[in-house]
Each structure stands twice: as structure tokens, then as C-alpha cells.
Amino acid sequence: MIDLDETHDPERRSWVKSANDAATDFPIQNLPLGIFSIQAQQPRLGMAIGDAVFDVTGAGTRGWLTGDAARAAQAGGAAHLNALFALGNGPLRELRRQVSALLDRKQAAREVLDQADKGLLHDRARCSMHLPARIGNYTDFYAGIYHARAAGALLTPENPLPENYKWVPIGYHGRASSVLVSPGSVRRPHGQLPPTASGQSPGFGPSQRLDFELEMGFFVGAGNLVGQPVPIEQAREHIVGYCLLNDWSARDIQRWEMFPLGPFLSKNFGTMISPWVVTADALRPFRVQAMRRDTGDPQPLGYLVDDADQRHGGLDVELSVGLRSQQMRQQGIAEVEILQSNARHLYWTPAQMVAHHTSGGCNMESGDLLGTGTISGPQPDQLSSLLELTFGGTRPVLLPGGEQRAFLEDGDEVVFRGKCRREGFVSIGFGEARGLINA
Amino acid sequence: MIDLDETHDPERRSWVKSANDAATDFPIQNLPLGIFSIQAQQPRLGMAIGDAVFDVTGAGTRGWLTGDAARAAQAGGAAHLNALFALGNGPLRELRRQVSALLDRKQAAREVLDQADKGLLHDRARCSMHLPARIGNYTDFYAGIYHARAAGALLTPENPLPENYKWVPIGYHGRASSVLVSPGSVRRPHGQLPPTASGQSPGFGPSQRLDFELEMGFFVGAGNLVGQPVPIEQAREHIVGYCLLNDWSARDIQRWEMFPLGPFLSKNFGTMISPWVVTADALRPFRVQAMRRDTGDPQPLGYLVDDADQRHGGLDVELSVGLRSQQMRQQGIAEVEILQSNARHLYWTPAQMVAHHTSGGCNMESGDLLGTGTISGPQPDQLSSLLELTFGGTRPVLLPGGEQRAFLEDGDEVVFRGKCRREGFVSIGFGEARGLINA
């Protein structure tokens, strides 16, 4: 069993009443980090608690935090969490422990309760969220094997699962500048569209096959130096927290541009993440065994193998995608859930991705973002992009109100959600990654 | 003719005597920017002049610069040039113009001459150079068509020049964190090595096919916002300057990992650039017509076509690669030049790369670095990587002293140089990108 402490205690309740609602993503057992602002004030570090945001920077300034936690709160007082992440998991864990005590119904001091309404606790609906980190580098992996098979069958039918797939945690460098925070919008990209026949000219115009990809993202805490790989045994300690990630994709642009150097403009017009970083610490109860290999699958090479990672390196996060079109909004029709999946369906663990990424000497920096790749599951309703779900656009999804979707239309809003549930524990969630398509 | 001013005047001489040597890369007509430091002092903005570095930050502090130039010098006073680049080409041009006057033998004020030896002019050999910018994003293109053909024939013989090549300025996102400044060393990466036969296991160990790639790099000045492409007519104004770029590559790792998402660990262990940014302004006399298309080649799509870019968008930069092994150093044998090429051999201009990069809405930030891709020429001694030069390692290069090189060995030092020459103008150069291979 992974070691747990009082912050995971299912009996713990908060004096913030909405945090005790069974449906909330943000009970006192979660306490994810984010950068928020109120009106024109300076962005600062907060933790989500129920329907509210607790001002951690303010708590630090008032002297309510001590030692490592005070240091962590101070590092997080900038408009981004890079300096806090750089401290690593120890101080972050202590910060979460002390804030948990401050928000605990039984433990909170009179002073905290008295001042809570005087500027330290904010209605979450009134807070603007910012990117949690200044993302110096963004890498996207391809660790969802069901996605690799399904997408591979459509994009490269002659070779659905690449020969290297079960050996190499395949990844590529994404665009850091266009990582956007939810809620937000992306503009439908224009680009070169594939020729309709070999020898014909490509077109140029708005993508006709705009898609989402359901992924999780995770942030680097302490970094490593160039030329100094992170061994697999230490890799997990370099990950400070997780979020939801929508790797918006233009399939027509992608198909034409990606040979031989990989996706470029088909992805770099925007990548959207949820604003709350759920800490590695909060996720401890929801760690599971890494995905089992099929009989006949090779054993990974030594630099990717660690017993503890095999036992606890997987994550049990239920994921879902909701869609609401402009017409549905106009007709007052609620968002419809079009697919569910689970982070268990990753062939490689986040620790394996970090170990692989650094194995040749590449340095990672605090605040770097890594994406898992699209997390599809084995069932037809677990295919986590429209490309897969509609079999390349040939079997459109039917929406309430009578519309069909092969790919995304202008005005469509896509919402990712993530939830961790386990018998004997309070469920925690990731909030939303919510994005609207504009013309 | 592109408009030139007194800074390009071939008659202009500097009171810094070494700047008047015909062989120098850094006559008064060049004045490239860099971030330098002396001993333990704070890194600051300098311009290379002959064998010296002129302290531009210091000149600004003393009030020798006015208006835009003073503003530019102040922006460049940080440990990186991002804020200076963000001002765009106008202030940068004015800065270069005023520093040129300060260093001019005829124009320099008594005060400048008197103080030059008191801390504003430094022996270049004693200066430490730093990365010129905090590189938020690094993109590498594939615009050298002779390289694409030669490398393609080796890596993907069934398809040497991709079907999209003459339509798409192919590029991919590189790793920003491991961009290193010359002079420096890179550690030979370990990684997965391709199976020796299909169905076999890959190996893991030090790359046996370590290579360089001769490229040029260029820096983004003023950026653009997400969703707002830069039109081709404006694209050149977003480029502030150029450097040499060595895209170190591990060919064995590359071959195994790169399908389907492109190169990753085979490149991200280190990318090396020369420390001096030769400004777009200094390069004006050396602009040439963009590469002529072969008969039968398609006209580029409209978003990539601009008359001025076709007339002046190319660059005439003579490039060379020198190599010196450990044994050669031990035996006192000088470096040997193993190939020459020229930036004229780029199929796409830098402006086309910027227009393409932003065409789907991707935002560029000040200080972003773009690489051209390997610049090979049509001749056998113009193939600008060992992969090409040795035909995949099958025809090793013979070194003085009797050694052979199919790929790089530990202790090898690789030196890139670049020079612009034109009748009626003073030649300017790029200095060196010098890198040593360590075990």
C-alpha cells in the first residue's frame, strides 16, 4: 500500500460547506493548485475547495503556514508555479498538509474562520484562472495503445501499430507557446488540405476535420541537467501533479503535413489544459498497477523497469467528454456525454515517460508539461477522439436535437472531466477543460 | 536594391584596429549582438568588433546612446535579449547605427576613445558567451532540398523526397531546454538502438551513429498572438537576426524512434548555436533571390508568395564544417575542413517559414529560435551531415593522420563557420559554433 496520511482521511470534513458535497471535484482530500485572480488583482496561488478558492498566498502572508509550507507558498506567490514546482514534492506535500489543517472543520483556528470571509476565500465562479506554469517545454506522448491502434488504422492503415510501439514510449515535442488554459476558445485553423488525388495540388483553407484528443497532462517538479538522465526509480518524484489536456487536432492538415517529421501546424494552433493541478500526493489512493502486457508482448528494456512503478505507477482516473453545439445551446438542450475512458488504458506510465524522455540526456525544467497521448479504451464508446469514434468521419455521432457530428463545427463546446473513485475514499476530481470552437 | 545606409559603407573603418583586418568576421559593418560576461560579472549585451567585445549595456549607462537606441540598449541589459528582440527591427537598427558611429574611427568622440580601455572594450578571448535569448520555443525546419533528397534516400529509400515537400515548408517542434551555446560539449546520448533484424529486440546503449547537421538559426523579434497569422509580406520583419546551428543527431536512435511522430531523443540531447546574432540589418547586402524552382516544380500556394521575398528573400552565406579529432589534437594536426555549403540552397526562405509556421494561428514569441534544416548543396562535397557525406556510413571520410570517420567519435570537435562576401562590400562572418563530443 502506498503511504497515506491524514490528508486522505475520508472522515475529514471542511468548514467550507460545499467541499463536503459528495459530488464536488474538490473536497478537502483534493486541494489542487492553481493561479487565480479576482478582478484586476495580481494573479496568485490558490487551492480549490468545494465551490471556492482558498488564497494560499494570502494565508502565507498572514503567517498561517510554517517551514517548508511557508516557503512553498512564497514560491507560489508569483504569477506562475514554476518556482514552487522546482522545490519538488516534499515542500508541496507539506503545503497541502498544512492547508488541509487550516480548512479542516475540527482543526481550523478561530483566526482562520474569522478571516475567511475577509478576502481569503473566493467564490470559484468569480475567479479568473491562469496557466498554472510558464510552460518552457511541452512534450506529447502516444502512450494510449488503443488510440495508437485505432488512429494508426486510419492514418497509416498499412501499419496500424508501429513496429517500435511496445518498446519505445513514443513522444514528440509540442508547441509550448500555444498551451491555453480552460475555459477558452480556439480558432479553427487554416492550412494546407491534402490533394484529392495523387499529383493534384493541395488546397488552403479552414480545416474540415477539426477534432479533440482526450489526454492527461502532468507537470515536472525538480528538473535534471543536460546529460544526466533520471533513472526510472526516481522518475515519479519529478512529477508534481496532473491535469486534463485537450490536444486539439486538424486531421486533414495533419495527414498532409506529418510525413516525415511528425505533426506540426495540425496541433500547434492550441492545446488546452484544465486550470487545477491535482497533486501527485492527492492522487496516492488512486494509484493502480501499470497496464498489464498482453501475452507475447516484450518486456520493456531495463531503463524503463521498476518494481514499484509496475505495482503503483498506473492511475485510475475516469475520463469523459461532453459536447454541446451552438444549436443545442440555442434550443436549451443540455451537453451530451459522447464518450468515457480511463487513464488505466495507458501502455506506459508517467514515470516511464520521464525516464525515457531524459534517457538520452535531455534536460527537463520545472513547469514543463507532458501529455500522455490520447487515452482510448478497448470499447467502441471509449474511443477518445472523433477520428476514432466516427471511424474517420464515416459514422457520425448523433446529437440530441438531430444534428450529426463527424468532426467539430464552429460553435461546438467540448468539455473534458476526470474523476477518481475508490471504495473507502472520498472521490476527487479534476474540474473541467472546456473549449469552444470559433470560426 | 535593398536600402543600405552608412553602416554598410565599405570605406568605414573602426578605431578598434583588429576590426579592420580583412579576415575578421566582425568588421564595423557587422556588429552582431551577444550576451557576454567577464569573470563573475553579470551577463550583459555586447557587440563583437574585431577581436573585441564592445559593452553596449555600459555605453547605454554612460548616456552615449539616445532615443530608440538607448531604449534598445536598456532592454538588452538583462541576461538575455528577449526584451530587446520584442522591440522589433526598428530600434535594433537604430542601436546598430549609433554603435557603428561610436566605433567609427572618424566619428568617435574623444570621450569614447578615452574610456574604451576603461571597461567598455574587452578582449573577446576573455569573454564568456551565454545563450543570446531565453528560448521559449525552438522549431526546426527541413528546407534544404538537397539534404531532404540525400537523407530521405537513406532513411526512407522508398520515398526520398516526400510527396508534400514542394508544397509544405516542413518543420517540427524541437526541444528548447537543450539549446546550448558554443563553445561547448555534448555527451554522446544513450538510447534504444534499432533491432538488427525484424522481430528482434532493440538494444540500449551509446549511439554508434552520432552526427552533426549544418544549419542556420534565426530569432523572432516581435511576436504574434494566437489565432493571428503573420502574412508573408510582413514575415521578414519578424526576424531580427541569424546564427549558426548544429542539430546534433543520433542516427541509429532516430531511425528506430521516428515513426510516426518524428525525431525526439535522437535530437533533444543538445542543439548548439553560435553565440553572436548577426542582425537582419547587417545581412542586407548579402540578400539574394530565393532559390529558383526547377521546371515542373509547383508554384507555392498564395500564403507563401511575396514578390519582394522572391527577389531578396534568400541569403548568400558560405558555410563550412571543420573537424579535429582527439588524435589530431594530440599529434598537433590542424583542423580539417570536410565540407562547404551555402545558405542559397534553401528551398524555402526564412520569411516563408515564418508565414507557414503562423498560418494556422500558432503564436511566436520574441526570442523563439527557428532552424532552417540541414543545408546541403548539389555537389558531393556539399553534403552537410556525415550521414549524407559518407552515404550512410559506407564511405568514411579520411582524416589527416590516417583516421577514418563514418560517424563522430568521442573527442571529435566539430566547428561550423559562416561568411558573407560580395564584390564592393566588406565581408562579414558569424564566428563559430564549436562543439566537442564527450563520452
PDB file of N, CA, C and O in Angstrom, chain B residues 150-190:
ATOM      1  N   ALA B 150      18.939  13.623 -50.070  1.00  0.00           N
ATOM      2  CA  ALA B 150      20.023  12.705 -49.722  1.00  0.00           C
ATOM      3  C   ALA B 150      19.684  11.912 -48.463  1.00  0.00           C
ATOM      4  O   ALA B 150      19.886  10.691 -48.402  1.00  0.00           O
ATOM      5  N   ALA B 151      19.157  12.600 -47.439  1.00  0.00           N
ATOM      6  CA  ALA B 151      18.824  11.901 -46.196  1.00  0.00           C
ATOM      7  C   ALA B 151      17.619  11.006 -46.418  1.00  0.00           C
ATOM      8  O   ALA B 151      17.555   9.887 -45.904  1.00  0.00           O
ATOM      9  N   GLY B 152      16.672  11.509 -47.196  1.00  0.00           N
ATOM     10  CA  GLY B 152      15.483  10.717 -47.482  1.00  0.00           C
ATOM     11  C   GLY B 152      15.838   9.416 -48.179  1.00  0.00           C
ATOM     12  O   GLY B 152      15.265   8.362 -47.888  1.00  0.00           O
ATOM     13  N   ALA B 153      16.796   9.478 -49.089  1.00  0.00           N
ATOM     14  CA  ALA B 153      17.190   8.275 -49.817  1.00  0.00           C
ATOM     15  C   ALA B 153      17.759   7.223 -48.869  1.00  0.00           C
ATOM     16  O   ALA B 153      17.643   6.023 -49.110  1.00  0.00           O
ATOM     17  N   LEU B 154      18.366   7.685 -47.760  1.00  0.00           N
ATOM     18  CA  LEU B 154      18.960   6.744 -46.806  1.00  0.00           C
ATOM     19  C   LEU B 154      17.968   6.282 -45.741  1.00  0.00           C
ATOM     20  O   LEU B 154      17.940   5.120 -45.363  1.00  0.00           O
ATOM     21  N   LEU B 155      17.168   7.230 -45.213  1.00  0.00           N
ATOM     22  CA  LEU B 155      16.258   6.894 -44.112  1.00  0.00           C
ATOM     23  C   LEU B 155      14.971   6.253 -44.617  1.00  0.00           C
ATOM     24  O   LEU B 155      14.418   5.366 -43.988  1.00  0.00           O
ATOM     25  N   THR B 156      14.470   6.752 -45.734  1.00  0.00           N
ATOM     26  CA  THR B 156      13.209   6.242 -46.288  1.00  0.00           C
ATOM     27  C   THR B 156      13.372   6.084 -47.794  1.00  0.00           C
ATOM     28  O   THR B 156      12.809   6.841 -48.574  1.00  0.00           O
ATOM     29  N   PRO B 157      14.176   5.083 -48.193  1.00  0.00           N
ATOM     30  CA  PRO B 157      14.537   4.937 -49.608  1.00  0.00           C
ATOM     31  C   PRO B 157      13.333   4.820 -50.530  1.00  0.00           C
ATOM     32  O   PRO B 157      13.409   5.220 -51.697  1.00  0.00           O
ATOM     33  N   GLU B 158      12.222   4.295 -50.001  1.00  0.00           N
ATOM     34  CA  GLU B 158      11.048   4.129 -50.866  1.00  0.00           C
ATOM     35  C   GLU B 158      10.434   5.471 -51.237  1.00  0.00           C
ATOM     36  O   GLU B 158       9.593   5.555 -52.113  1.00  0.00           O
ATOM     37  N   ASN B 159      10.876   6.526 -50.535  1.00  0.00           N
ATOM     38  CA  ASN B 159      10.224   7.821 -50.723  1.00  0.00           C
ATOM     39  C   ASN B 159      11.217   8.944 -50.408  1.00  0.00           C
ATOM     40  O   ASN B 159      11.028   9.673 -49.446  1.00  0.00           O
ATOM     41  N   PRO B 160      12.294   9.090 -51.217  1.00  0.00           N
ATOM     42  CA  PRO B 160      13.376  10.000 -50.837  1.00  0.00           C
ATOM     43  C   PRO B 160      12.901  11.437 -50.613  1.00  0.00           C
ATOM     44  O   PRO B 160      13.231  12.034 -49.594  1.00  0.00           O
ATOM     45  N   LEU B 161      12.138  11.984 -51.549  1.00  0.00           N
ATOM     46  CA  LEU B 161      11.605  13.336 -51.350  1.00  0.00           C
ATOM     47  C   LEU B 161      10.109  13.194 -51.125  1.00  0.00           C
ATOM     48  O   LEU B 161       9.380  12.769 -52.021  1.00  0.00           O
ATOM     49  N   PRO B 162       9.658  13.552 -49.909  1.00  0.00           N
ATOM     50  CA  PRO B 162       8.240  13.334 -49.599  1.00  0.00           C
ATOM     51  C   PRO B 162       7.337  14.052 -50.602  1.00  0.00           C
ATOM     52  O   PRO B 162       7.686  15.120 -51.116  1.00  0.00           O
ATOM     53  N   GLU B 163       6.183  13.485 -50.830  1.00  0.00           N
ATOM     54  CA  GLU B 163       5.201  13.999 -51.783  1.00  0.00           C
ATOM     55  C   GLU B 163       4.832  15.461 -51.480  1.00  0.00           C
ATOM     56  O   GLU B 163       4.545  16.247 -52.373  1.00  0.00           O
ATOM     57  N   ASN B 164       4.858  15.825 -50.176  1.00  0.00           N
ATOM     58  CA  ASN B 164       4.435  17.171 -49.777  1.00  0.00           C
ATOM     59  C   ASN B 164       5.571  18.206 -49.843  1.00  0.00           C
ATOM     60  O   ASN B 164       5.338  19.395 -49.632  1.00  0.00           O
ATOM     61  N   TYR B 165       6.804  17.743 -50.126  1.00  0.00           N
ATOM     62  CA  TYR B 165       7.969  18.595 -49.907  1.00  0.00           C
ATOM     63  C   TYR B 165       7.902  19.934 -50.648  1.00  0.00           C
ATOM     64  O   TYR B 165       8.245  20.986 -50.095  1.00  0.00           O
ATOM     65  N   LYS B 166       7.480  19.924 -51.897  1.00  0.00           N
ATOM     66  CA  LYS B 166       7.497  21.158 -52.700  1.00  0.00           C
ATOM     67  C   LYS B 166       6.269  22.041 -52.454  1.00  0.00           C
ATOM     68  O   LYS B 166       6.129  23.109 -53.050  1.00  0.00           O
ATOM     69  N   TRP B 167       5.412  21.599 -51.574  1.00  0.00           N
ATOM     70  CA  TRP B 167       4.251  22.409 -51.177  1.00  0.00           C
ATOM     71  C   TRP B 167       4.386  22.956 -49.756  1.00  0.00           C
ATOM     72  O   TRP B 167       4.048  24.098 -49.482  1.00  0.00           O
ATOM     73  N   VAL B 168       4.868  22.106 -48.871  1.00  0.00           N
ATOM     74  CA  VAL B 168       4.866  22.414 -47.434  1.00  0.00           C
ATOM     75  C   VAL B 168       6.280  22.732 -46.953  1.00  0.00           C
ATOM     76  O   VAL B 168       7.171  21.908 -47.121  1.00  0.00           O
ATOM     77  N   PRO B 169       6.511  23.901 -46.370  1.00  0.00           N
ATOM     78  CA  PRO B 169       7.787  24.105 -45.685  1.00  0.00           C
ATOM     79  C   PRO B 169       7.792  23.235 -44.409  1.00  0.00           C
ATOM     80  O   PRO B 169       7.353  23.664 -43.349  1.00  0.00           O
ATOM     81  N   ILE B 170       8.245  21.994 -44.571  1.00  0.00           N
ATOM     82  CA  ILE B 170       8.124  21.017 -43.473  1.00  0.00           C
ATOM     83  C   ILE B 170       8.951  21.470 -42.274  1.00  0.00           C
ATOM     84  O   ILE B 170      10.095  21.900 -42.412  1.00  0.00           O
ATOM     85  N   GLY B 171       8.366  21.379 -41.109  1.00  0.00           N
ATOM     86  CA  GLY B 171       9.072  21.703 -39.881  1.00  0.00           C
ATOM     87  C   GLY B 171       8.505  20.897 -38.734  1.00  0.00           C
ATOM     88  O   GLY B 171       7.460  20.245 -38.872  1.00  0.00           O
ATOM     89  N   TYR B 172       9.202  20.900 -37.640  1.00  0.00           N
ATOM     90  CA  TYR B 172       8.684  20.232 -36.433  1.00  0.00           C
ATOM     91  C   TYR B 172       9.218  20.955 -35.214  1.00  0.00           C
ATOM     92  O   TYR B 172      10.187  21.709 -35.294  1.00  0.00           O
ATOM     93  N   HIS B 173       8.570  20.728 -34.089  1.00  0.00           N
ATOM     94  CA  HIS B 173       8.990  21.375 -32.857  1.00  0.00           C
ATOM     95  C   HIS B 173      10.194  20.655 -32.279  1.00  0.00           C
ATOM     96  O   HIS B 173      10.184  19.435 -32.132  1.00  0.00           O
ATOM     97  N   GLY B 174      11.235  21.420 -31.971  1.00  0.00           N
ATOM     98  CA  GLY B 174      12.414  20.856 -31.326  1.00  0.00           C
ATOM     99  C   GLY B 174      12.368  21.128 -29.832  1.00  0.00           C
ATOM    100  O   GLY B 174      11.396  21.677 -29.302  1.00  0.00           O
ATOM    101  N   ARG B 175      13.424  20.754 -29.148  1.00  0.00           N
ATOM    102  CA  ARG B 175      13.475  20.914 -27.702  1.00  0.00           C
ATOM    103  C   ARG B 175      14.180  22.219 -27.356  1.00  0.00           C
ATOM    104  O   ARG B 175      15.349  22.407 -27.688  1.00  0.00           O
ATOM    105  N   ALA B 176      13.480  23.115 -26.677  1.00  0.00           N
ATOM    106  CA  ALA B 176      14.065  24.408 -26.342  1.00  0.00           C
ATOM    107  C   ALA B 176      15.066  24.311 -25.190  1.00  0.00           C
ATOM    108  O   ALA B 176      16.075  25.012 -25.174  1.00  0.00           O
ATOM    109  N   SER B 177      14.786  23.431 -24.218  1.00  0.00           N
ATOM    110  CA  SER B 177      15.619  23.428 -22.999  1.00  0.00           C
ATOM    111  C   SER B 177      17.059  23.040 -23.279  1.00  0.00           C
ATOM    112  O   SER B 177      17.961  23.456 -22.561  1.00  0.00           O
ATOM    113  N   SER B 178      17.290  22.234 -24.301  1.00  0.00           N
ATOM    114  CA  SER B 178      18.654  21.744 -24.534  1.00  0.00           C
ATOM    115  C   SER B 178      19.353  22.473 -25.684  1.00  0.00           C
ATOM    116  O   SER B 178      20.292  21.941 -26.269  1.00  0.00           O
ATOM    117  N   VAL B 179      18.912  23.671 -26.007  1.00  0.00           N
ATOM    118  CA  VAL B 179      19.686  24.507 -26.934  1.00  0.00           C
ATOM    119  C   VAL B 179      20.867  25.070 -26.144  1.00  0.00           C
ATOM    120  O   VAL B 179      20.687  25.699 -25.093  1.00  0.00           O
ATOM    121  N   LEU B 180      22.063  24.815 -26.624  1.00  0.00           N
ATOM    122  CA  LEU B 180      23.285  25.153 -25.911  1.00  0.00           C
ATOM    123  C   LEU B 180      24.073  26.167 -26.726  1.00  0.00           C
ATOM    124  O   LEU B 180      23.965  26.228 -27.942  1.00  0.00           O
ATOM    125  N   VAL B 181      24.905  26.930 -26.035  1.00  0.00           N
ATOM    126  CA  VAL B 181      25.689  27.928 -26.753  1.00  0.00           C
ATOM    127  C   VAL B 181      27.106  27.419 -26.980  1.00  0.00           C
ATOM    128  O   VAL B 181      27.674  26.695 -26.149  1.00  0.00           O
ATOM    129  N   SER B 182      27.657  27.795 -28.113  1.00  0.00           N
ATOM    130  CA  SER B 182      29.045  27.472 -28.461  1.00  0.00           C
ATOM    131  C   SER B 182      29.982  28.446 -27.770  1.00  0.00           C
ATOM    132  O   SER B 182      29.629  29.618 -27.615  1.00  0.00           O
ATOM    133  N   PRO B 183      31.197  28.030 -27.383  1.00  0.00           N
ATOM    134  CA  PRO B 183      31.716  26.672 -27.460  1.00  0.00           C
ATOM    135  C   PRO B 183      31.191  25.833 -26.315  1.00  0.00           C
ATOM    136  O   PRO B 183      30.925  26.333 -25.243  1.00  0.00           O
ATOM    137  N   GLY B 184      31.049  24.526 -26.591  1.00  0.00           N
ATOM    138  CA  GLY B 184      30.545  23.648 -25.549  1.00  0.00           C
ATOM    139  C   GLY B 184      30.738  22.203 -25.951  1.00  0.00           C
ATOM    140  O   GLY B 184      31.368  21.903 -26.972  1.00  0.00           O
ATOM    141  N   SER B 185      30.208  21.328 -25.130  1.00  0.00           N
ATOM    142  CA  SER B 185      30.325  19.914 -25.435  1.00  0.00           C
ATOM    143  C   SER B 185      28.962  19.261 -25.318  1.00  0.00           C
ATOM    144  O   SER B 185      28.073  19.786 -24.660  1.00  0.00           O
ATOM    145  N   VAL B 186      28.806  18.157 -26.004  1.00  0.00           N
ATOM    146  CA  VAL B 186      27.611  17.344 -25.813  1.00  0.00           C
ATOM    147  C   VAL B 186      28.058  15.944 -25.440  1.00  0.00           C
ATOM    148  O   VAL B 186      29.117  15.471 -25.864  1.00  0.00           O
ATOM    149  N   ARG B 187      27.230  15.327 -24.614  1.00  0.00           N
ATOM    150  CA  ARG B 187      27.524  13.983 -24.173  1.00  0.00           C
ATOM    151  C   ARG B 187      26.855  13.018 -25.135  1.00  0.00           C
ATOM    152  O   ARG B 187      25.678  13.185 -25.481  1.00  0.00           O
ATOM    153  N   ARG B 188      27.595  12.035 -25.600  1.00  0.00           N
ATOM    154  CA  ARG B 188      27.028  11.046 -26.527  1.00  0.00           C
ATOM    155  C   ARG B 188      25.789  10.421 -25.885  1.00  0.00           C
ATOM    156  O   ARG B 188      25.874   9.863 -24.792  1.00  0.00           O
ATOM    157  N   PRO B 189      24.633  10.517 -26.538  1.00  0.00           N
ATOM    158  CA  PRO B 189      23.415  10.004 -25.902  1.00  0.00           C
ATOM    159  C   PRO B 189      23.357   8.477 -25.905  1.00  0.00           C
ATOM    160  O   PRO B 189      23.812   7.839 -26.861  1.00  0.00           O
ATOM    161  N   HIS B 190      22.787   7.927 -24.841  1.00  0.00           N
ATOM    162  CA  HIS B 190      22.395   6.520 -24.840  1.00  0.00           C
ATOM    163  C   HIS B 190      20.942   6.457 -25.312  1.00  0.00           C
ATOM    164  O   HIS B 190      20.186   7.407 -25.127  1.00  0.00           O
TER     165      HIS B 190
END
